[in-house]
mmCIF file of C-alpha atoms and ligand atoms in Angstrom:
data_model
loop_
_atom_site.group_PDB
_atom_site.id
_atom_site.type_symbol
_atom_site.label_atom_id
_atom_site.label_comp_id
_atom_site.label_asym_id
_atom_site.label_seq_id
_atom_site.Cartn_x
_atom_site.Cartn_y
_atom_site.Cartn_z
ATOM 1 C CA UNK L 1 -49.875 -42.030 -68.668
ATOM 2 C CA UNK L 2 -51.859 -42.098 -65.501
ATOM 3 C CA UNK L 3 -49.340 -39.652 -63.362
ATOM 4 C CA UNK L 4 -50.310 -36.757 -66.671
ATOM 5 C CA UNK L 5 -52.986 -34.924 -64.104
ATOM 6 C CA UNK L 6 -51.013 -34.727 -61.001
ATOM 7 C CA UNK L 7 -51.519 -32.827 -58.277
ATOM 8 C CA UNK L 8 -48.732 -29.894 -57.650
ATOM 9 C CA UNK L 9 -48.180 -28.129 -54.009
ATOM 10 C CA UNK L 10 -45.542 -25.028 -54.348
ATOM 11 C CA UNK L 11 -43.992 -24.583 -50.646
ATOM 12 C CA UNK L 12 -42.861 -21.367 -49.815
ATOM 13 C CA UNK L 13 -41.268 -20.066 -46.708
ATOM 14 C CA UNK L 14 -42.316 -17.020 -45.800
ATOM 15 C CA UNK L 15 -40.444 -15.313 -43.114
ATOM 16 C CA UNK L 16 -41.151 -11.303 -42.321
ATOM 17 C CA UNK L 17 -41.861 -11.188 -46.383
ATOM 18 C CA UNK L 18 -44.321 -8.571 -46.483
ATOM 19 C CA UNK L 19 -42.465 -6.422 -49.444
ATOM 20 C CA UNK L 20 -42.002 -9.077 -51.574
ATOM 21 C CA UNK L 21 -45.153 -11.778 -51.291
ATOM 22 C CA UNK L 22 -47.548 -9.080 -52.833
ATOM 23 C CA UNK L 23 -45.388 -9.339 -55.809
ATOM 24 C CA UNK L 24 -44.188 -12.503 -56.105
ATOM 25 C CA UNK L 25 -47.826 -14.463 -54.620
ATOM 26 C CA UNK L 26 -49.069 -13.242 -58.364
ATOM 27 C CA UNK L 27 -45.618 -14.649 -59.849
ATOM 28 C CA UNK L 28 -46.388 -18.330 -58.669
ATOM 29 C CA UNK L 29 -50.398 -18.175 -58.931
ATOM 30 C CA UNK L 30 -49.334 -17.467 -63.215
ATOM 31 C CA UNK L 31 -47.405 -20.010 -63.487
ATOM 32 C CA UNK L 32 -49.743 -22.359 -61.715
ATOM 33 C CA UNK L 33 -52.058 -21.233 -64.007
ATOM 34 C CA UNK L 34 -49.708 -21.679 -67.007
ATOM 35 C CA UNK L 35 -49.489 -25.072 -66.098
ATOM 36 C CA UNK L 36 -53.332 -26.214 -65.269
ATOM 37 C CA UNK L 37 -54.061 -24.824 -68.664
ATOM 38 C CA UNK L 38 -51.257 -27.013 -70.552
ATOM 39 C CA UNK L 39 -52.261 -29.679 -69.032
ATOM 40 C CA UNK L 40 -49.441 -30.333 -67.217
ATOM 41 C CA UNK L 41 -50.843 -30.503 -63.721
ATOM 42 C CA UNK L 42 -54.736 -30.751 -62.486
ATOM 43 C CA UNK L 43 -56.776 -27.880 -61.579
ATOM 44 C CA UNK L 44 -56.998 -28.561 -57.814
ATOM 45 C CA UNK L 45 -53.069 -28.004 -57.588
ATOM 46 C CA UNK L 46 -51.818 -25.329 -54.846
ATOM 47 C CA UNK L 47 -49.491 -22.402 -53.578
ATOM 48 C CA UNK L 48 -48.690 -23.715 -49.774
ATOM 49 C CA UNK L 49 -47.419 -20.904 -48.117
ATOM 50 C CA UNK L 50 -45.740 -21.427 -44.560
ATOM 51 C CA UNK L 51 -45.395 -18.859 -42.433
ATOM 52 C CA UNK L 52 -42.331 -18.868 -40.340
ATOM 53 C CA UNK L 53 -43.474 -16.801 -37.121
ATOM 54 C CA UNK L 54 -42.825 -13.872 -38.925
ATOM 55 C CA UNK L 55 -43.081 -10.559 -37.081
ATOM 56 C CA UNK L 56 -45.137 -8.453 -39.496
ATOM 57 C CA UNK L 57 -47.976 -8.774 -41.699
ATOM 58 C CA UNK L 58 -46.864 -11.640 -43.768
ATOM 59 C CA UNK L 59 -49.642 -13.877 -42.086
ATOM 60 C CA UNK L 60 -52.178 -11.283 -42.931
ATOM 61 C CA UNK L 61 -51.096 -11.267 -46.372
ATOM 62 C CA UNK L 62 -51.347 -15.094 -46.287
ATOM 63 C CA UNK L 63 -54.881 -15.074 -45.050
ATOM 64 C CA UNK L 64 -56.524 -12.434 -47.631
ATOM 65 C CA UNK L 65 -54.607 -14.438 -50.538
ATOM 66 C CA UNK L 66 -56.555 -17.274 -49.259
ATOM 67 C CA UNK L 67 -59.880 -15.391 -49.455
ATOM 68 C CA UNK L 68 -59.548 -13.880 -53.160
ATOM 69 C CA UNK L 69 -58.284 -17.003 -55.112
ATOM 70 C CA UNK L 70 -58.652 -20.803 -53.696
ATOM 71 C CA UNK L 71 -55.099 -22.032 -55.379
ATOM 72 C CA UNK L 72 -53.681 -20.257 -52.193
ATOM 73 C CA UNK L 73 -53.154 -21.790 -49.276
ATOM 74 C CA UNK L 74 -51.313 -21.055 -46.094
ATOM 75 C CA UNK L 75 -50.050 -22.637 -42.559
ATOM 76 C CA UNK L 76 -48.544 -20.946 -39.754
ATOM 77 C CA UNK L 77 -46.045 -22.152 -38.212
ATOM 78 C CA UNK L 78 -46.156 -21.391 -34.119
ATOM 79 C CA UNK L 79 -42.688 -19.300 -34.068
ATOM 80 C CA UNK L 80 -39.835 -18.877 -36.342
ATOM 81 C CA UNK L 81 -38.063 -22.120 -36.714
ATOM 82 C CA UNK L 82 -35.851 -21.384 -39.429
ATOM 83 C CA UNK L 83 -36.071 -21.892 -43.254
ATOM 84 C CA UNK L 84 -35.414 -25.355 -43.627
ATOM 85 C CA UNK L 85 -38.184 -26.559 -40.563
ATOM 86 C CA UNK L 86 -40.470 -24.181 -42.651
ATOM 87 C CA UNK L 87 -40.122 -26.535 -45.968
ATOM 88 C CA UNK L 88 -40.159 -29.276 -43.984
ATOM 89 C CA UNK L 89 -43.749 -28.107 -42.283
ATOM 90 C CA UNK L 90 -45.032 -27.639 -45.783
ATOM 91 C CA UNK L 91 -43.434 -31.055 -46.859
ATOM 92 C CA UNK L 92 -45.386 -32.848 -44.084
ATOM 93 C CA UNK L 93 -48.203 -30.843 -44.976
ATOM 94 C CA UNK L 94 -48.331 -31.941 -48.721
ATOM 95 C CA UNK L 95 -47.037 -35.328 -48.193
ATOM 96 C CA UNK L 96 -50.561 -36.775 -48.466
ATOM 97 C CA UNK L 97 -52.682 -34.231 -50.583
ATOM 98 C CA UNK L 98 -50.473 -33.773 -53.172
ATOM 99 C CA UNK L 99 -48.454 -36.256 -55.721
ATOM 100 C CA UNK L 100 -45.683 -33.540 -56.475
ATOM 101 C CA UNK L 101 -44.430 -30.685 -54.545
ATOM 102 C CA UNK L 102 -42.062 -27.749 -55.566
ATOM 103 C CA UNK L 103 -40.367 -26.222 -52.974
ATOM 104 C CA UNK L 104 -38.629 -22.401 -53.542
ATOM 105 C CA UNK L 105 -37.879 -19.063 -51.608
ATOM 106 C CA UNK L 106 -41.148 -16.422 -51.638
ATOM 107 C CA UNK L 107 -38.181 -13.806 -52.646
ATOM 108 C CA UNK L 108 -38.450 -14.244 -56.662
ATOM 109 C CA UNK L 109 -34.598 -14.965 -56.818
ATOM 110 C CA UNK L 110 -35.029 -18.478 -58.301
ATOM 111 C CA UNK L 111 -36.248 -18.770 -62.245
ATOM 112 C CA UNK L 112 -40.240 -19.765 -61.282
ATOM 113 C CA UNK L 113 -40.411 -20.454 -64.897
ATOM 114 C CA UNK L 114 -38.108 -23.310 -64.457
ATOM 115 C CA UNK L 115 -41.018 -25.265 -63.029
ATOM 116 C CA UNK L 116 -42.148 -26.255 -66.357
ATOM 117 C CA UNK L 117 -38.764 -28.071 -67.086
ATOM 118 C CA UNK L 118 -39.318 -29.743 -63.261
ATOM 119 C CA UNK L 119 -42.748 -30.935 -63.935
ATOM 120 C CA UNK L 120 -41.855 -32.413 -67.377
ATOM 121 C CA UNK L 121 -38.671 -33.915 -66.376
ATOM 122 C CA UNK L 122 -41.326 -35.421 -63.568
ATOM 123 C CA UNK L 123 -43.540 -36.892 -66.164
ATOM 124 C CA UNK L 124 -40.016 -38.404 -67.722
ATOM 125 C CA UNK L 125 -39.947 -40.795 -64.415
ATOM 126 C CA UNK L 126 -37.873 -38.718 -62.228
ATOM 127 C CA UNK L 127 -39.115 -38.658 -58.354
ATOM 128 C CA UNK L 128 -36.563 -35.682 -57.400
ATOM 129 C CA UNK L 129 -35.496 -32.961 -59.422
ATOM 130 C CA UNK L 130 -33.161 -30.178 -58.218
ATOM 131 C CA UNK L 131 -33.090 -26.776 -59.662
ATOM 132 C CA UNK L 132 -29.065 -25.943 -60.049
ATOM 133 C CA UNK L 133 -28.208 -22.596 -60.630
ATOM 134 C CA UNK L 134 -26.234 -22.595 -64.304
ATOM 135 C CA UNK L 135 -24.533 -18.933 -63.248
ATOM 136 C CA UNK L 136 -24.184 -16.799 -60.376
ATOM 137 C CA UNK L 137 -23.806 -13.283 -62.472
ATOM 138 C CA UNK L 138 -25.864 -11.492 -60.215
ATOM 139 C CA UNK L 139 -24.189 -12.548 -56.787
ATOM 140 C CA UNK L 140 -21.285 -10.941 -55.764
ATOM 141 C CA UNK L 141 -18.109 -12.161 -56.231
ATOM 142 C CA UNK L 142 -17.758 -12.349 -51.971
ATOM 143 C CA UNK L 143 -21.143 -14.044 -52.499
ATOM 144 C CA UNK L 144 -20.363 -16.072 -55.166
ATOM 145 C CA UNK L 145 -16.850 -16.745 -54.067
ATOM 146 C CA UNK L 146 -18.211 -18.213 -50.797
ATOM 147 C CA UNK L 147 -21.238 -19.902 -51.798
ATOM 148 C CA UNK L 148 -18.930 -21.953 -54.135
ATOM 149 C CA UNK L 149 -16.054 -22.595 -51.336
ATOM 150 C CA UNK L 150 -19.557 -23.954 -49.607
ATOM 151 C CA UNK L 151 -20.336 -26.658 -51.859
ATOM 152 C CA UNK L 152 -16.647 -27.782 -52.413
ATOM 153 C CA UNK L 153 -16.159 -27.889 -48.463
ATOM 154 C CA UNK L 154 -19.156 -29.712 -48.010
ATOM 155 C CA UNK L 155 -18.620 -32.531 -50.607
ATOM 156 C CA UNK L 156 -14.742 -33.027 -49.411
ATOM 157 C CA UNK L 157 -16.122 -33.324 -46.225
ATOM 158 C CA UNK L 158 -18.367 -36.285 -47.212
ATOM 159 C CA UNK L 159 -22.550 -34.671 -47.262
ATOM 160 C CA UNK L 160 -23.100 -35.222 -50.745
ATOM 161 C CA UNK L 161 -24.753 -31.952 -52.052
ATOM 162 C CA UNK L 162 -25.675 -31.135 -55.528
ATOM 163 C CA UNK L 163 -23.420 -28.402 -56.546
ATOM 164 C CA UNK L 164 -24.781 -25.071 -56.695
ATOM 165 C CA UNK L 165 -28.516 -26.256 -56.278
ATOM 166 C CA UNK L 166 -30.248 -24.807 -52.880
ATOM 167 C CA UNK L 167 -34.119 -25.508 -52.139
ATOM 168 C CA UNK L 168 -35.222 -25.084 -54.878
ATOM 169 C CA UNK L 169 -36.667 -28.633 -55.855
ATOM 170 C CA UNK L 170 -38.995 -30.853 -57.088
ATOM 171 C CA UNK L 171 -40.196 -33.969 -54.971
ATOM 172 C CA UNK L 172 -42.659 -36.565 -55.370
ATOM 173 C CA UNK L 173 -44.964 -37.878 -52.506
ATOM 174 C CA UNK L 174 -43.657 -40.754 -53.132
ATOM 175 C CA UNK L 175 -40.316 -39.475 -51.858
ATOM 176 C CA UNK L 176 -41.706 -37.510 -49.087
ATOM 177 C CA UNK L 177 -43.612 -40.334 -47.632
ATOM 178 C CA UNK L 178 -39.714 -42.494 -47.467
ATOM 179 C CA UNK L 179 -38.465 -38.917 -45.915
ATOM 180 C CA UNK L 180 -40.828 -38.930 -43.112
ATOM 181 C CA UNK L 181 -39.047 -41.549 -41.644
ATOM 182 C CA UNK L 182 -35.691 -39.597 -41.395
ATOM 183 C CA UNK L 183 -36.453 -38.110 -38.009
ATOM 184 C CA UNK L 184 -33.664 -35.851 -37.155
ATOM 185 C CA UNK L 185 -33.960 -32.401 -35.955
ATOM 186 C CA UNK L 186 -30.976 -31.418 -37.359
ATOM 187 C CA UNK L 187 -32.292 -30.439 -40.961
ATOM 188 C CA UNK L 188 -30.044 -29.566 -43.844
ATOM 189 C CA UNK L 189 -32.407 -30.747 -46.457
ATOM 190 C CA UNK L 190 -30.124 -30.620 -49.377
ATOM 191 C CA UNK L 191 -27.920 -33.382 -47.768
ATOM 192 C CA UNK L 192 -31.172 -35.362 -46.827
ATOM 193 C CA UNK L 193 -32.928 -35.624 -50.070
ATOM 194 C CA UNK L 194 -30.352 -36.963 -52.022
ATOM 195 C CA UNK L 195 -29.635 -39.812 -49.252
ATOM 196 C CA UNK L 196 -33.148 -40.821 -49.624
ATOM 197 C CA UNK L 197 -32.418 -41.801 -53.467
ATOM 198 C CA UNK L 198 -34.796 -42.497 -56.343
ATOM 199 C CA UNK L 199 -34.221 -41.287 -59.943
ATOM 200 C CA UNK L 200 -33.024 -38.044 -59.989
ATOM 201 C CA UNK L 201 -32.217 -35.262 -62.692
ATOM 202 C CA UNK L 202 -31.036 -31.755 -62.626
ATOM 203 C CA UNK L 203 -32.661 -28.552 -64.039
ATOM 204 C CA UNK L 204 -30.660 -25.207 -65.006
ATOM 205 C CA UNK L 205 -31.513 -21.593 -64.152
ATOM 206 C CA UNK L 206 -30.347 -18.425 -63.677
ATOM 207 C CA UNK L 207 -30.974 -16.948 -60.318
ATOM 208 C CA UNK L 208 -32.208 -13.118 -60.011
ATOM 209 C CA UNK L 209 -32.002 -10.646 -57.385
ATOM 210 C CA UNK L 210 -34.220 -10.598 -54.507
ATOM 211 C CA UNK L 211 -37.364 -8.562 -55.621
ATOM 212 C CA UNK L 212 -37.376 -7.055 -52.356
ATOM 213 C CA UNK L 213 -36.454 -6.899 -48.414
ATOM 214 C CA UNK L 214 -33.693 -8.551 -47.652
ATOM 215 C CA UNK L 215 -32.020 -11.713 -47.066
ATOM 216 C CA UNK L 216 -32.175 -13.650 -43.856
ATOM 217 C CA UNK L 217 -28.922 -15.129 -44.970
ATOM 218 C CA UNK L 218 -25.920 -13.317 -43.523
ATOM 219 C CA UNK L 219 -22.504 -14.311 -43.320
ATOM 220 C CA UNK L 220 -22.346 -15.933 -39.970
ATOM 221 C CA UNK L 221 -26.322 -17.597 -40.719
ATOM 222 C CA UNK L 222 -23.979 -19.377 -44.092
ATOM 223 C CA UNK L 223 -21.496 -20.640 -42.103
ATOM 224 C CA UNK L 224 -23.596 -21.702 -39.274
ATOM 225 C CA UNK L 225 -25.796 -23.307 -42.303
ATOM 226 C CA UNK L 226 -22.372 -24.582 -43.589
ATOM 227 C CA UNK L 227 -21.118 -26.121 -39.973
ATOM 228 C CA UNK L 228 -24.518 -28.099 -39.532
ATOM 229 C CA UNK L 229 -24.554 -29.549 -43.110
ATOM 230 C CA UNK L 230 -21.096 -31.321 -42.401
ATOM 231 C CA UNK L 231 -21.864 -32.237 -38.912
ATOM 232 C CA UNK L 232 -25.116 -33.193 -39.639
ATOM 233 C CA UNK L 233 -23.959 -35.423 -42.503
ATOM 234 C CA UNK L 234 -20.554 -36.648 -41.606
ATOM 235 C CA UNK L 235 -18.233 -37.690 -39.458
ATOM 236 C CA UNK L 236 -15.324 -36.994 -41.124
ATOM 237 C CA UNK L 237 -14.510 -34.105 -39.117
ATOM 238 C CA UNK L 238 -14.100 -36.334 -36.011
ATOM 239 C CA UNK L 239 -12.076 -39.278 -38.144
ATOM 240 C CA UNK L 240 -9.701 -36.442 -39.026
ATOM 241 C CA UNK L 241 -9.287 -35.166 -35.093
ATOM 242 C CA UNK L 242 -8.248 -38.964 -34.792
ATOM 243 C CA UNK L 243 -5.745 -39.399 -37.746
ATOM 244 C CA UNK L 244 -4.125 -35.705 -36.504
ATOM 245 C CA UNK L 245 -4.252 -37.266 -33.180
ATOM 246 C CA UNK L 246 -1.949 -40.306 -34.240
ATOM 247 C CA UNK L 247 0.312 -38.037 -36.337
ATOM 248 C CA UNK L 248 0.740 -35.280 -33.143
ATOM 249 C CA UNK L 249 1.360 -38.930 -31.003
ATOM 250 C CA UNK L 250 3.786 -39.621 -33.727
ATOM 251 C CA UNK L 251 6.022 -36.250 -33.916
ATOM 252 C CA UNK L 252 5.665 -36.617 -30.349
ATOM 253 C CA UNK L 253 7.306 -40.118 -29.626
ATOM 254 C CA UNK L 254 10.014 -38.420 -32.445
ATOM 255 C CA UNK L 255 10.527 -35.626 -29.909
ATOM 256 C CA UNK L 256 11.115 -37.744 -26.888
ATOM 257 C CA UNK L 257 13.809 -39.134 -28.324
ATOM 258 C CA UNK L 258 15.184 -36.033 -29.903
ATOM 259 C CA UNK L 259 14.932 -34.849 -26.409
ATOM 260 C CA UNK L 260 16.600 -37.486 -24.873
ATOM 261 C CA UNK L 261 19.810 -37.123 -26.877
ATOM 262 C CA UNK L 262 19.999 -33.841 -26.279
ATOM 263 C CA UNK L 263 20.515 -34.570 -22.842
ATOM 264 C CA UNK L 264 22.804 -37.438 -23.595
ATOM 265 C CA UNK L 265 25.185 -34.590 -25.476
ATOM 266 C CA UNK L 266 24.672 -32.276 -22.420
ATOM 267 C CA UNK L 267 22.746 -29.299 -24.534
ATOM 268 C CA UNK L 268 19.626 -28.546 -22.695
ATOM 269 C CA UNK L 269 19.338 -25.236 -21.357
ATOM 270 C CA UNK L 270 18.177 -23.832 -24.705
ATOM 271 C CA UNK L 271 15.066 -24.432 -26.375
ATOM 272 C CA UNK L 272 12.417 -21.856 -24.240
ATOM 273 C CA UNK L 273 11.095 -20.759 -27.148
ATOM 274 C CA UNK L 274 10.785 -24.106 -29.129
ATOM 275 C CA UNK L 275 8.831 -24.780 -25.794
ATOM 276 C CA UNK L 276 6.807 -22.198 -25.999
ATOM 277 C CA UNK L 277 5.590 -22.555 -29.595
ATOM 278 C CA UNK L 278 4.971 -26.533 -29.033
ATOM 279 C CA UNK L 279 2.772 -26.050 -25.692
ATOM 280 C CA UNK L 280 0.793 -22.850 -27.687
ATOM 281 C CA UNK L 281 0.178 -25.098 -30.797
ATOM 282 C CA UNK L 282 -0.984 -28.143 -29.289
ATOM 283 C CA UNK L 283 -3.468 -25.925 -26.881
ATOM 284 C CA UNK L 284 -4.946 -24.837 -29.669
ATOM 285 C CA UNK L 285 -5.273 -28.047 -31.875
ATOM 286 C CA UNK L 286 -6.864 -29.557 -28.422
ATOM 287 C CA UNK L 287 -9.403 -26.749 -27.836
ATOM 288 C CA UNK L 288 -10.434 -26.768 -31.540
ATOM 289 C CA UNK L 289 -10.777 -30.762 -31.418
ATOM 290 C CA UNK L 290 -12.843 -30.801 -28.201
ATOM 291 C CA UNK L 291 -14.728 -28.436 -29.893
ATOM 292 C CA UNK L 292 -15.920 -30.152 -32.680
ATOM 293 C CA UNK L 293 -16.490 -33.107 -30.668
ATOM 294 C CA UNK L 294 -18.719 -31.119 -28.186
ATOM 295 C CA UNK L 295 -20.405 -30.107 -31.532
ATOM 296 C CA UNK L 296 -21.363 -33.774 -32.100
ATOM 297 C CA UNK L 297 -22.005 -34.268 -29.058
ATOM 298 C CA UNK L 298 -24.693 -31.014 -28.420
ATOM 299 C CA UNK L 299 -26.069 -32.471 -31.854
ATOM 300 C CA UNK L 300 -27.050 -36.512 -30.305
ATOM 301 C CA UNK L 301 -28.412 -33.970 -27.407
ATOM 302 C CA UNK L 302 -30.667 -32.275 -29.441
ATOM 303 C CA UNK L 303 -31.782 -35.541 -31.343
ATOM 304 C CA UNK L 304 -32.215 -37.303 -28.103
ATOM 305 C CA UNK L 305 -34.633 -35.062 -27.309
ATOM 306 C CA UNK L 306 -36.631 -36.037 -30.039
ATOM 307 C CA UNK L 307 -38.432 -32.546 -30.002
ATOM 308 C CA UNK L 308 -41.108 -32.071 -32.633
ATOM 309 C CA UNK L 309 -39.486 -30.197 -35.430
ATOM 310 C CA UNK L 310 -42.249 -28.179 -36.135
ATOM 311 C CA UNK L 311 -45.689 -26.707 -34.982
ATOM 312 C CA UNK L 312 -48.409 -25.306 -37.363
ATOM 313 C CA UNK L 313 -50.422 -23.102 -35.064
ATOM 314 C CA UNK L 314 -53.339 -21.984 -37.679
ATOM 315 C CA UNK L 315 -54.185 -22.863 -41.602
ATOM 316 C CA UNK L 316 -55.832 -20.616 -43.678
ATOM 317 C CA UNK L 317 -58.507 -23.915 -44.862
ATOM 318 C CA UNK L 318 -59.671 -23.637 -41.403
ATOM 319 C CA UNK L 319 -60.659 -20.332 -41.002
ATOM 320 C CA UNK L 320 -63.003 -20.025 -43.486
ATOM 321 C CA UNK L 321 -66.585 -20.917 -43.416
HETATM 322 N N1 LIG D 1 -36.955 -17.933 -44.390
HETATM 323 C C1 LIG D 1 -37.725 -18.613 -43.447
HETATM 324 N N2 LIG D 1 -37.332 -18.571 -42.131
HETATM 325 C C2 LIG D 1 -36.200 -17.924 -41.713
HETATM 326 C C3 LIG D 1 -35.397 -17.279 -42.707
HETATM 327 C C4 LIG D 1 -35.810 -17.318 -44.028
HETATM 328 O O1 LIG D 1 -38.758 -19.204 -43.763
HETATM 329 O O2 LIG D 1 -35.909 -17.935 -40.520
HETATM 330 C C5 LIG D 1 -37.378 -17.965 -45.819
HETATM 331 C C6 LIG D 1 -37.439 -16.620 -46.502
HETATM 332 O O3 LIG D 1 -38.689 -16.004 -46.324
HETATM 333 C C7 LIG D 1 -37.180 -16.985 -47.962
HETATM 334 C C8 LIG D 1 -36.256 -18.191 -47.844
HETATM 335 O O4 LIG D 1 -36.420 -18.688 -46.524
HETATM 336 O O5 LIG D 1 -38.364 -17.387 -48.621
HETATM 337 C C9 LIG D 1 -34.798 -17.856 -48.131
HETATM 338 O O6 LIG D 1 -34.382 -16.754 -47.372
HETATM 339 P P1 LIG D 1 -33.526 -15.564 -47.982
HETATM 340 O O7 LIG D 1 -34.054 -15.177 -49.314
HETATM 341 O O8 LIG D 1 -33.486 -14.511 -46.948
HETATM 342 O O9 LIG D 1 -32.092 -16.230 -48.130
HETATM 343 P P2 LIG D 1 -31.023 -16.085 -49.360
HETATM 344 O O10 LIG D 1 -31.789 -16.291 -50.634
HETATM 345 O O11 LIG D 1 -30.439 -14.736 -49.257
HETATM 346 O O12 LIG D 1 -30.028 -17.173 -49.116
HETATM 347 MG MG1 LIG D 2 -33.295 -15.275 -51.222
#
């Protein structure tokens, strides 16, 4: 088969990583390695690292990797941008050098071994493969718990995500090339990719703990991350303000006349409270529905714009010589 040499790019984010890409840098360059040798992918494949404006030395770290073995490679992007601009920076970057591209986090949490099983399943005539996440034993349940409520909210809300698979993926160049021409600056990649089609398979893995540091992934970042993926995706949320609307106009119109008998049958100095409650209630539903809406709204703002979505300030290839 002519696609049995292809070239492979691994994309890693990097953001303030300097614990962990010492450790893990060797992780990916083995089984990069692994893989020239079997045959499975040709020699000039690389590890694409992109810097996310991190504050310490990850950059540094980046550029000696460079200098001792030539499978690394690195780009910088001009400030941090966020995790999913980084892959998409590295995306770009491969789009044209590469045929495949893995993306996964620098942090070691994600199987790297799995990337066999992606490459082969690549050579079976798949263009996308995700890697899905067969247990979560090492999360925490609060982890795990929410993670999961994640996926469920964001499929009933209409972005069609693979359940339980992050960015950890395999894509083709062929793919990337159709994905270029998705220009929004609203990224949630793991609702894009799967919009953009093409045969598609799954891969299982455990996921570890992160080697070291710490995740960039709080509470409030997962729920921000969570927010954008729906709003990004759907509209549903807005179709819903407008179905609660007509039911509200309904119990309304029911109330008029309920109030209007009342004052037929000469009972109308009560009902303060019931007052109360109504007015308080639909406040609320109001402020929350103009607040999505705004949501949508700041969103065709941003997209309007048309801002570039990322900037690499330096690459390690061009500071040699
Ligand atoms: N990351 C990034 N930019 C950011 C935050 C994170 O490039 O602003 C990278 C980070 O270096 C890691 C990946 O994105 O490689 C996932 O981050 P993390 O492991 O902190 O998230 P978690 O696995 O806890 O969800
Ligand atoms: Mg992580």
């Amino acid at each position: 088969m002519s696609k049995s040499l292809s070239r492979l790019w691994i994309i890693i984010p990097c953001y303030n990583e300097e614990n962990v890409l010492p450790i893990t840098s060797e992780l990916f360059l083995n089984e990069l390695n692994d893989l020239i040798d079997k045959k499975k992918i040709a020699e000039d494949s690389r590890i694409l690292f992109v810097n996310d404006g991190s504050k310490d030395k990850t950059w540094n770290i980046i550029c000696d990797l460079a200098k001792i073995d030539p499978h690394y490679i690195g780009i910088s992007q001009s400030r941090n941008r966020g995790h999913q601009n980084a892959v998409l920076a590295g995306m770009m970057e491969a789009k044209e050098k590469a045929d495949i591209t893995i993306s996964i986090d620098c942090d070691g949490q994600d199987d790297i071994a799995a990337m066999e099983a992606m490459v082969d399943e690549y050579h079976n005539g798949n263009e996308v493969v995700y890697g899905v996440r067969s247990t979560r034993k090492t999360d925490t349940f609060f982890k795990r718990f929410t993670a999961e409520s994640f996926y469920k909210l964001l499929n009933a809300m209409g972005a069609e995500v693979v359940f339980n698979h992050a960015d950890y993926r395999l894509v083709s160049s062929k793919v990337l090339k159709e994905f270029a021409e998705f220009q929004e600056v609203n990224l949630f990649l793991r609702g894009l990719i799967p919009l953009v089609g093409f045969k598609s398979t799954s891969v299982y893995y455990e996921r570890h703990e992160r080697i070291a540091g710490e995740s960039h992934y709080p509470l409030s970042k997962m729920l921000g991350l969570a927010f954008d993926g729906i709003t990004s995706l759907s509209v549903r949320p807005i179709q819903m303000i407008t179905m609660f609307g007509c039911f509200v106009a309904f119990m309304s119109f029911l109330g008029i006349i309920w109030a209007i008998i009342d004052v037929i049958l000469g009972k109308t100095v009560q009902g303060w409270a019931s007052m109360t409650c109504i007015i308080c209630f639909f406040s609320g539903i109001q402020l929350i529905s103009l607040g999505i809406i705004g949501n949508y709204i700041g969103k065709i703002y941003m997209e309007v714009k048309h801002r570039p979505r990322y900037i690499i300030s330096e690459r390690t290839w061009e500071n040699e010589e």
